[in-house]
Amino acid sequence: MPNLMDANWALLTPEIVLVSFAILILIFDFMTGIKGHKPTLGMLSIFALLVTIVLVARGDGMSYIDHTFVVDSFAILFKVVILLGVTLVILLSMNYLNRHDDIYQGEYYYLLLFAAAGAMLMVSSLDLVTLYVGLEILSISSYCLAGFRKTNVKSNEAALKYVILGGVASAFILFGMSYVYGLTGTTNLLSIATQLPEVYQAYSYLVIMALLFMIVGFGFKISIVPFHMWAPDVYEGAPTPITAFLTVVSKVAGFAIFLRILTVGFGSMFAHWNYYIAAIAAATMIVGNVVALRQRNIKRLMAYSGIAQAGYLLVPIGAALSWNVTLSQILFYSVAYLFMTLGAFAVITLVTENDSSEDISAFAGLHRRSPVLAFSMTVFLISLAGLPLTAGFFGKFYIFIGVMTGQMYWLAAIMAVTSIISFYYYFGIIREMYMRDTDKRSILLPSTLSITIAICLVGTIGLGVFPNILTNFLINVEWIMF
């Protein structure tokens, strides 16, 4: 029996600091009344996240608490991506919140911090129980945030659908975990990894079923085909900054823990499941890109775009490469995805709020109304499409080379064809911005949104022109300590 008093609890310092700030904001909000504009709490949330990023980055990359909570390079890097994503979401939210008096700002900020803390707990988990606790902290906060516009019918519908389908997904995950526990007698991923090859010899069907149940559950969380049905409705109904949060932060956190389970718990059985993942990646890329072609609502279009991007993120997992290469590819594309998607959502938030419309026609004549916004949106869209000199291009190219190296040519062909298909709907928005005339008034760019867009532009162009800055670092990372 391990002595918990001897455990290095200091490893939880970033999570404790972030939760402490969230509770502090909750108390301030309670003391000052829940209504009204509260930019101070927004700035305090950003300060909390920046402090937490510094604390996370100071981790030594080789520590753990009783093989349950681990701080390795994998956890550190994904935590930094998640925290940076939440920081940008809060920055792009501040102007939006001031336009909507039905949103309680204090609640909004501390729920985002609690969601970030849950995501951090997830990516450091080496035990199915702590993993599930972190997942539920993130999920419950996300359910509340999706329905935050209490007087908006679509927002209420989005929250209800998200709660019901999220609950179903959690049930699938728990059912799969119960199979694993029944077969191995443990919830620790390291012990599961040790016992699973032997258990597979005797109960191969049960092991495969356990894995499939968990794939179904996590598939809902990261919205991959065929478990993506909830995403367009929830993304459309949720407040636009929360749509950005669900599209990027929640998805990256889900991918991180999915990777942890596959690489550590089921890593010894890679040959038995990689083709399932490759098939799902192919279906996700095809369905996401093809269905996006018919969308006129910009948030639904970005929802299907996000589904397609999830397919690209799955491709390295299905390819037969070393884990170091696979994780490097996924982390690079996650960072690129964060910058180009949050940048696009910053523009979408401002344009849709200014026109009170979520139709793509709201972007008509944007190059005359705000040349800076039009240029920024163009950069983010061509990056999402995967054109050169952008982060999205190099991220896809990096993955494409890996798939070709793994000799999965059919998957590489699908990736290339679906990327070409995506040009049509991304360039449809660009056509509206530059080739449609309008008499709508100019759009003023608020300071917080300007900062968000500037950071995302620097990231999107910087990683496209100088990708070696990140790839050289990632290649030398010792990803997982066990």
Coordinates of C-alpha atoms in Angstrom, one line a residue:
M1 CA 0.0 0.0 0.0
P2 CA 1.7 3.3 -1.0
N3 CA 2.1 6.0 1.6
L4 CA 0.2 9.0 0.2
M5 CA 2.0 11.3 2.7
D6 CA 5.2 10.7 0.8
A7 CA 3.7 11.6 -2.6
N8 CA 5.0 14.7 -4.3
W9 CA 1.8 16.7 -4.1
A10 CA 3.6 19.8 -5.4
L11 CA 3.1 18.4 -8.9
L12 CA -0.5 19.5 -8.5
T13 CA 0.5 23.1 -7.9
P14 CA -0.7 24.4 -11.4
E15 CA -4.1 22.8 -11.0
I16 CA -4.5 24.0 -7.4
V17 CA -3.5 27.5 -8.4
L18 CA -6.0 27.6 -11.3
V19 CA -8.9 26.2 -9.2
S20 CA -8.0 28.7 -6.4
F21 CA -8.3 31.6 -8.9
A22 CA -11.6 30.1 -10.1
I23 CA -13.0 30.0 -6.6
L24 CA -11.7 33.6 -6.0
I25 CA -13.6 34.8 -9.0
L26 CA -16.7 32.9 -7.8
I27 CA -16.5 34.7 -4.5
F28 CA -16.0 38.1 -6.1
D29 CA -18.9 37.4 -8.4
F30 CA -21.1 36.4 -5.5
M31 CA -20.1 39.5 -3.4
T32 CA -20.7 42.0 -6.3
G33 CA -23.9 40.6 -7.7
I34 CA -24.1 38.2 -10.7
K35 CA -25.3 40.8 -13.2
G36 CA -23.4 43.6 -15.0
H37 CA -20.2 44.0 -16.9
K38 CA -17.1 42.6 -15.2
P39 CA -14.0 43.1 -17.3
T40 CA -11.9 43.0 -14.2
L41 CA -12.9 39.3 -13.7
G42 CA -12.0 38.6 -17.3
M43 CA -8.5 40.1 -16.9
L44 CA -8.1 38.2 -13.6
S45 CA -9.0 35.0 -15.4
I46 CA -6.4 35.7 -18.1
F47 CA -3.8 36.5 -15.4
A48 CA -4.7 33.1 -13.7
L49 CA -4.2 31.3 -16.9
L50 CA -0.8 32.9 -17.7
V51 CA 0.4 32.2 -14.2
T52 CA -0.7 28.5 -14.6
I53 CA 1.1 28.3 -18.0
V54 CA 4.3 29.5 -16.3
L55 CA 3.9 26.9 -13.5
V56 CA 3.2 24.1 -16.0
A57 CA 6.2 25.0 -18.2
R58 CA 8.5 24.8 -15.2
G59 CA 7.7 21.0 -14.8
D60 CA 10.8 18.8 -15.0
G61 CA 9.0 16.2 -17.3
M62 CA 9.7 13.1 -15.2
S63 CA 7.5 13.1 -12.1
Y64 CA 4.4 11.3 -10.9
I65 CA 2.1 10.7 -7.9
D66 CA 1.8 7.0 -7.2
H67 CA 1.6 6.2 -11.0
T68 CA -1.8 7.9 -11.0
F69 CA -1.0 11.5 -11.8
V70 CA 2.0 12.1 -14.1
V71 CA 3.8 15.2 -15.2
D72 CA 5.7 14.1 -18.3
S73 CA 6.5 16.0 -21.5
F74 CA 3.2 14.8 -23.0
A75 CA 1.2 16.3 -20.2
I76 CA 3.2 19.5 -20.1
L77 CA 2.9 20.3 -23.8
F78 CA -0.8 19.5 -24.1
K79 CA -1.5 21.5 -20.9
V80 CA 0.2 24.5 -22.4
V81 CA -1.8 24.2 -25.6
I82 CA -5.1 23.9 -23.6
L83 CA -4.3 26.9 -21.3
L84 CA -3.3 29.0 -24.3
G85 CA -6.5 28.1 -26.0
V86 CA -8.7 29.1 -23.0
T87 CA -6.7 32.4 -22.7
L88 CA -7.5 33.2 -26.3
V89 CA -11.2 32.2 -25.9
I90 CA -11.5 34.6 -22.9
L91 CA -9.9 37.4 -24.9
L92 CA -12.3 36.9 -27.8
S93 CA -15.2 36.6 -25.4
M94 CA -14.9 39.9 -23.6
N95 CA -16.4 42.1 -26.3
Y96 CA -19.1 39.5 -26.9
L97 CA -20.1 39.4 -23.3
N98 CA -20.6 43.1 -23.2
R99 CA -23.1 42.9 -26.0
H100 CA -25.2 40.3 -24.2
D101 CA -26.7 41.3 -20.9
D102 CA -28.3 37.8 -20.5
I103 CA -24.9 36.3 -19.9
Y104 CA -23.6 36.4 -16.3
Q105 CA -20.0 37.3 -16.8
G106 CA -18.5 36.1 -13.5
E107 CA -20.1 32.6 -13.9
Y108 CA -18.8 32.5 -17.5
Y109 CA -15.2 33.1 -16.5
Y110 CA -14.9 30.7 -13.5
L111 CA -16.7 27.9 -15.5
L112 CA -14.0 28.3 -18.2
L113 CA -11.3 28.1 -15.5
F114 CA -12.9 24.9 -14.0
A115 CA -13.1 23.4 -17.5
A116 CA -9.4 24.1 -18.0
A117 CA -8.6 22.5 -14.7
G118 CA -10.6 19.4 -15.6
A119 CA -8.8 19.2 -19.0
M120 CA -5.4 19.5 -17.2
L121 CA -6.3 16.7 -14.8
M122 CA -7.3 14.5 -17.8
V123 CA -4.1 14.8 -19.7
S124 CA -2.0 14.0 -16.6
S125 CA -4.1 10.9 -15.6
L126 CA -2.6 7.5 -15.6
D127 CA -5.6 5.9 -14.0
L128 CA -9.1 5.5 -15.4
V129 CA -10.7 6.9 -12.3
T130 CA -8.8 10.2 -12.2
L131 CA -9.2 10.4 -16.0
Y132 CA -13.0 10.1 -15.7
V133 CA -13.1 12.7 -13.0
G134 CA -11.2 15.2 -15.1
L135 CA -13.4 14.4 -18.1
E136 CA -16.6 15.0 -16.2
I137 CA -15.3 18.3 -14.7
L138 CA -14.6 19.5 -18.3
S139 CA -17.9 18.1 -19.7
I140 CA -20.2 19.5 -17.0
S141 CA -18.6 23.0 -17.3
S142 CA -19.0 22.7 -21.1
Y143 CA -22.7 21.7 -20.8
C144 CA -23.4 24.8 -18.7
L145 CA -21.5 27.1 -21.0
A146 CA -23.3 25.8 -24.1
G147 CA -26.6 27.0 -22.7
F148 CA -25.3 30.2 -21.2
R149 CA -27.7 32.4 -23.2
K150 CA -30.7 31.6 -21.0
T151 CA -33.3 33.5 -23.1
N152 CA -32.1 32.1 -26.4
V153 CA -34.0 29.0 -27.6
K154 CA -31.2 27.6 -29.7
S155 CA -28.8 27.9 -26.8
N156 CA -31.1 26.0 -24.6
E157 CA -31.6 23.4 -27.2
A158 CA -27.9 23.1 -27.7
A159 CA -27.3 22.6 -24.0
L160 CA -30.0 20.0 -23.7
K161 CA -28.7 18.0 -26.6
Y162 CA -25.2 18.3 -25.4
V163 CA -26.1 17.0 -21.9
I164 CA -28.1 14.0 -23.2
L165 CA -25.6 12.9 -25.8
G166 CA -22.7 13.7 -23.6
G167 CA -24.2 11.5 -20.9
V168 CA -24.6 8.7 -23.4
A169 CA -21.0 9.1 -24.4
S170 CA -19.9 8.9 -20.8
A171 CA -21.9 5.7 -20.4
F172 CA -20.1 4.1 -23.3
I173 CA -16.7 5.1 -21.8
L174 CA -17.7 3.8 -18.4
F175 CA -18.9 0.5 -19.9
G176 CA -15.7 0.0 -21.8
M177 CA -13.7 0.8 -18.6
S178 CA -15.7 -1.7 -16.6
Y179 CA -14.8 -4.4 -19.1
V180 CA -11.1 -3.4 -18.8
Y181 CA -11.3 -3.5 -15.0
G182 CA -13.2 -6.9 -15.0
L183 CA -10.5 -8.4 -17.3
T184 CA -7.4 -7.0 -15.6
G185 CA -8.5 -6.2 -12.0
T186 CA -7.0 -2.7 -12.1
T187 CA -7.8 0.8 -13.3
N188 CA -4.1 1.8 -13.6
L189 CA -3.1 2.2 -17.2
L190 CA 0.5 0.9 -16.6
S191 CA -0.9 -2.3 -15.0
I192 CA -3.5 -2.6 -17.8
A193 CA -0.7 -2.3 -20.4
T194 CA 1.3 -5.1 -18.6
Q195 CA -1.6 -7.5 -18.3
L196 CA -3.5 -6.9 -21.5
P197 CA -1.4 -9.0 -24.0
E198 CA -1.9 -12.1 -21.8
V199 CA -5.6 -11.3 -21.2
Y200 CA -6.0 -10.9 -24.9
Q201 CA -4.9 -14.5 -25.5
A202 CA -7.8 -15.8 -23.5
Y203 CA -10.5 -13.1 -24.0
S204 CA -9.7 -11.4 -27.3
Y205 CA -13.4 -10.5 -28.1
L206 CA -13.9 -9.0 -24.7
V207 CA -10.8 -6.9 -25.0
I208 CA -11.7 -5.6 -28.5
M209 CA -15.3 -4.8 -27.2
A210 CA -13.9 -2.8 -24.3
L211 CA -11.7 -0.8 -26.7
L212 CA -14.6 -0.3 -29.1
F213 CA -16.9 1.0 -26.3
M214 CA -14.2 3.5 -25.3
I215 CA -13.7 4.6 -28.9
V216 CA -17.4 5.2 -29.2
G217 CA -17.5 7.2 -26.0
F218 CA -14.4 9.3 -26.8
G219 CA -15.6 9.5 -30.4
F220 CA -18.6 11.5 -29.2
K221 CA -16.4 13.8 -27.2
I222 CA -14.0 14.6 -30.1
S223 CA -16.9 14.5 -32.7
I224 CA -15.5 11.9 -35.1
V225 CA -17.7 10.1 -37.6
P226 CA -20.1 8.4 -37.0
F227 CA -20.4 9.9 -33.5
H228 CA -20.4 13.5 -34.7
M229 CA -24.2 14.2 -35.0
W230 CA -24.4 16.4 -32.0
A231 CA -21.7 18.9 -33.0
P232 CA -23.4 21.0 -35.7
D233 CA -26.5 21.7 -33.6
V234 CA -24.6 22.3 -30.4
Y235 CA -22.0 24.5 -32.1
E236 CA -24.8 26.6 -33.8
G237 CA -26.8 27.1 -30.6
A238 CA -23.9 27.8 -28.2
P239 CA -22.6 31.4 -27.7
T240 CA -20.0 31.9 -30.5
P241 CA -16.9 32.1 -28.2
I242 CA -18.1 28.8 -26.5
T243 CA -18.4 27.3 -30.0
A244 CA -14.7 28.2 -30.4
F245 CA -13.9 26.6 -27.0
L246 CA -15.7 23.4 -27.9
T247 CA -14.1 23.3 -31.4
V248 CA -10.5 23.7 -30.2
V249 CA -9.9 23.3 -26.4
S250 CA -12.4 20.6 -25.6
K251 CA -11.4 18.7 -28.8
V252 CA -7.6 18.9 -28.1
A253 CA -8.1 17.8 -24.5
G254 CA -10.2 14.8 -25.7
F255 CA -7.5 13.9 -28.2
A256 CA -4.9 14.1 -25.5
I257 CA -6.5 11.6 -23.2
F258 CA -7.6 9.4 -26.1
L259 CA -3.9 9.2 -27.0
R260 CA -2.9 8.5 -23.4
I261 CA -5.2 5.5 -23.3
L262 CA -4.1 4.2 -26.7
T263 CA -0.4 4.7 -26.2
V264 CA -0.1 3.6 -22.6
G265 CA -3.0 1.3 -21.9
F266 CA -3.5 -0.3 -25.3
G267 CA -0.1 0.5 -26.8
S268 CA 1.1 -3.2 -26.7
M269 CA -1.9 -4.1 -29.0
F270 CA -1.3 -1.5 -31.6
A271 CA -1.5 -4.0 -34.5
H272 CA -5.0 -5.0 -33.4
W273 CA -6.6 -1.5 -33.4
N274 CA -4.7 0.8 -35.7
Y275 CA -6.8 -0.1 -38.8
Y276 CA -10.0 0.8 -36.9
I277 CA -8.6 4.2 -36.2
A278 CA -7.4 4.6 -39.8
A279 CA -10.9 3.7 -41.1
I280 CA -12.6 6.2 -38.7
A281 CA -10.1 8.9 -39.7
A282 CA -10.9 8.3 -43.4
A283 CA -14.7 8.4 -42.8
T284 CA -14.3 11.6 -40.6
M285 CA -12.3 13.4 -43.3
I286 CA -14.8 12.5 -46.0
V287 CA -18.0 13.2 -44.2
G288 CA -16.8 16.4 -42.5
N289 CA -15.6 17.9 -45.8
V290 CA -18.4 16.7 -48.0
V291 CA -21.3 17.8 -45.7
A292 CA -19.6 21.2 -45.1
L293 CA -20.1 22.0 -48.8
R294 CA -23.8 22.5 -48.3
Q295 CA -23.7 24.7 -45.2
R296 CA -24.7 28.4 -45.3
N297 CA -24.6 28.9 -41.5
I298 CA -21.0 29.9 -40.7
K299 CA -21.1 28.1 -37.3
R300 CA -22.4 24.9 -38.8
L301 CA -19.8 25.1 -41.6
M302 CA -17.1 25.5 -38.9
A303 CA -18.6 22.6 -37.0
Y304 CA -18.2 20.3 -40.1
S305 CA -14.8 21.8 -40.7
G306 CA -13.9 20.9 -37.1
I307 CA -15.1 17.3 -37.7
A308 CA -12.9 17.1 -40.8
Q309 CA -9.9 18.5 -38.9
A310 CA -10.5 15.8 -36.3
G311 CA -10.0 13.3 -39.1
Y312 CA -6.6 14.8 -39.9
L313 CA -5.6 14.6 -36.3
L314 CA -6.6 10.9 -36.2
V315 CA -4.5 10.0 -39.3
P316 CA -1.1 9.8 -37.4
I317 CA -2.6 7.4 -34.8
G318 CA -3.8 5.0 -37.5
A319 CA -0.5 5.1 -39.4
A320 CA 2.2 2.6 -38.3
L321 CA 4.8 5.1 -37.0
S322 CA 6.9 5.4 -33.9
W323 CA 5.0 7.0 -31.0
N324 CA 7.5 9.9 -30.9
V325 CA 6.8 10.8 -34.5
T326 CA 3.0 10.3 -34.1
L327 CA 2.8 12.5 -31.0
S328 CA 5.0 15.2 -32.6
Q329 CA 2.7 15.3 -35.7
I330 CA -0.4 15.6 -33.6
L331 CA 1.0 18.3 -31.2
F332 CA 2.2 20.4 -34.2
Y333 CA -1.2 20.1 -35.9
S334 CA -3.0 20.9 -32.6
V335 CA -1.0 24.1 -32.2
A336 CA -1.7 25.1 -35.8
Y337 CA -5.4 24.2 -35.4
L338 CA -5.6 26.3 -32.3
F339 CA -4.2 29.4 -34.0
M340 CA -6.1 29.2 -37.3
T341 CA -9.4 28.1 -35.8
L342 CA -9.5 30.6 -32.8
G343 CA -8.4 33.3 -35.2
A344 CA -11.3 32.5 -37.6
F345 CA -13.7 32.4 -34.7
A346 CA -12.5 35.8 -33.5
V347 CA -13.5 37.3 -36.9
I348 CA -16.7 35.3 -37.0
T349 CA -17.7 36.5 -33.6
L350 CA -17.3 40.1 -34.6
V351 CA -18.9 39.9 -38.1
T352 CA -22.0 37.8 -37.0
E353 CA -22.6 40.1 -34.0
N354 CA -22.3 43.2 -36.1
D355 CA -24.8 41.9 -38.7
S356 CA -27.0 39.9 -36.4
S357 CA -26.7 37.1 -38.9
E358 CA -24.8 33.8 -39.0
D359 CA -25.3 33.3 -42.7
I360 CA -22.2 33.3 -44.9
S361 CA -23.7 36.4 -46.6
A362 CA -22.8 38.4 -43.5
F363 CA -19.2 38.4 -44.8
A364 CA -20.2 40.1 -48.1
G365 CA -17.9 43.1 -48.9
L366 CA -15.8 42.6 -45.8
H367 CA -12.7 43.8 -47.6
R368 CA -14.3 47.3 -47.9
R369 CA -15.9 47.3 -44.4
S370 CA -12.7 46.2 -42.6
P371 CA -9.6 45.3 -44.7
V372 CA -7.8 44.0 -41.6
L373 CA -10.6 41.6 -40.8
A374 CA -10.8 40.4 -44.4
F375 CA -7.1 39.8 -44.6
S376 CA -7.0 38.0 -41.3
M377 CA -9.9 35.8 -42.2
T378 CA -8.3 35.0 -45.5
V379 CA -5.1 33.8 -43.8
F380 CA -7.0 31.7 -41.3
L381 CA -9.2 30.1 -44.1
I382 CA -6.3 29.3 -46.4
S383 CA -4.5 27.8 -43.5
L384 CA -7.5 25.6 -42.7
A385 CA -7.6 24.6 -46.3
G386 CA -3.9 23.7 -46.2
L387 CA -2.3 26.1 -48.6
P388 CA 1.5 26.9 -48.4
L389 CA 3.1 29.5 -46.1
T390 CA 0.6 28.7 -43.4
A391 CA 0.7 26.6 -40.3
G392 CA -2.2 24.4 -41.6
F393 CA -0.2 23.6 -44.7
F394 CA 2.9 22.4 -42.9
G395 CA 0.8 20.5 -40.3
K396 CA -1.0 18.6 -43.0
F397 CA 2.3 18.1 -45.0
Y398 CA 4.0 16.7 -41.9
I399 CA 1.2 14.2 -41.3
F400 CA 1.0 13.4 -45.1
I401 CA 4.8 12.5 -45.2
G402 CA 4.3 10.3 -42.1
V403 CA 1.4 8.4 -43.6
M404 CA 3.4 7.9 -46.8
T405 CA 6.3 6.6 -44.7
G406 CA 4.0 4.2 -43.0
Q407 CA 2.9 3.0 -46.5
M408 CA -0.8 3.7 -45.9
Y409 CA -1.2 5.2 -49.4
W410 CA -5.0 4.9 -49.5
L411 CA -5.2 7.0 -46.3
A412 CA -2.8 9.6 -47.8
A413 CA -4.9 9.7 -51.0
I414 CA -8.1 10.4 -49.0
M415 CA -6.3 13.0 -47.0
A416 CA -5.2 14.8 -50.2
V417 CA -8.5 14.6 -52.0
T418 CA -10.6 15.8 -49.0
S419 CA -8.2 18.7 -48.5
I420 CA -8.9 19.7 -52.1
I421 CA -12.6 19.4 -51.5
S422 CA -12.3 21.8 -48.5
F423 CA -11.1 24.5 -50.8
Y424 CA -14.6 24.9 -52.2
Y425 CA -16.3 25.9 -48.9
Y426 CA -13.4 27.9 -47.5
F427 CA -13.1 29.8 -50.7
G428 CA -16.8 30.4 -50.7
I429 CA -16.3 32.6 -47.6
I430 CA -13.4 34.4 -49.3
R431 CA -15.6 35.0 -52.4
E432 CA -18.2 36.7 -50.2
M433 CA -15.6 38.9 -48.7
Y434 CA -14.0 40.1 -51.9
M435 CA -16.5 39.6 -54.7
R436 CA -19.8 40.6 -53.2
D437 CA -20.8 44.3 -52.9
T438 CA -22.6 45.6 -49.9
D439 CA -23.7 48.9 -48.4
K440 CA -23.3 47.7 -44.8
R441 CA -21.4 50.0 -42.5
S442 CA -17.7 49.6 -41.5
I443 CA -16.8 47.3 -38.6
L444 CA -14.8 48.7 -35.7
L445 CA -12.2 46.3 -34.2
P446 CA -12.3 46.1 -30.3
S447 CA -8.9 46.0 -28.6
T448 CA -9.3 42.5 -27.0
L449 CA -10.3 41.0 -30.4
S450 CA -7.4 42.8 -32.1
I451 CA -5.0 41.1 -29.6
T452 CA -6.6 37.7 -30.2
I453 CA -6.4 38.1 -34.0
A454 CA -2.9 39.4 -33.9
I455 CA -1.6 36.5 -31.8
C456 CA -3.4 34.0 -34.1
L457 CA -2.0 35.6 -37.2
V458 CA 1.5 35.5 -35.8
G459 CA 1.1 31.9 -34.9
T460 CA -0.5 30.9 -38.2
I461 CA 2.0 32.7 -40.5
G462 CA 5.0 32.1 -38.2
L463 CA 4.5 28.3 -38.1
G464 CA 4.0 28.3 -41.8
V465 CA 7.2 30.2 -42.7
F466 CA 9.4 28.8 -39.8
P467 CA 7.9 25.4 -38.9
N468 CA 11.3 24.2 -37.8
I469 CA 11.1 26.3 -34.7
L470 CA 8.5 23.9 -33.4
T471 CA 9.3 20.7 -35.2
N472 CA 13.0 20.7 -34.1
F473 CA 11.8 21.0 -30.5
L474 CA 9.1 18.3 -30.8
I475 CA 11.4 15.8 -32.4
N476 CA 13.8 15.9 -29.4
V477 CA 11.0 15.6 -26.8
E478 CA 10.9 12.4 -24.7
W479 CA 7.1 12.2 -24.9
I480 CA 5.9 9.6 -22.4
M481 CA 8.0 8.5 -19.5
F482 CA 6.6 5.0 -19.2

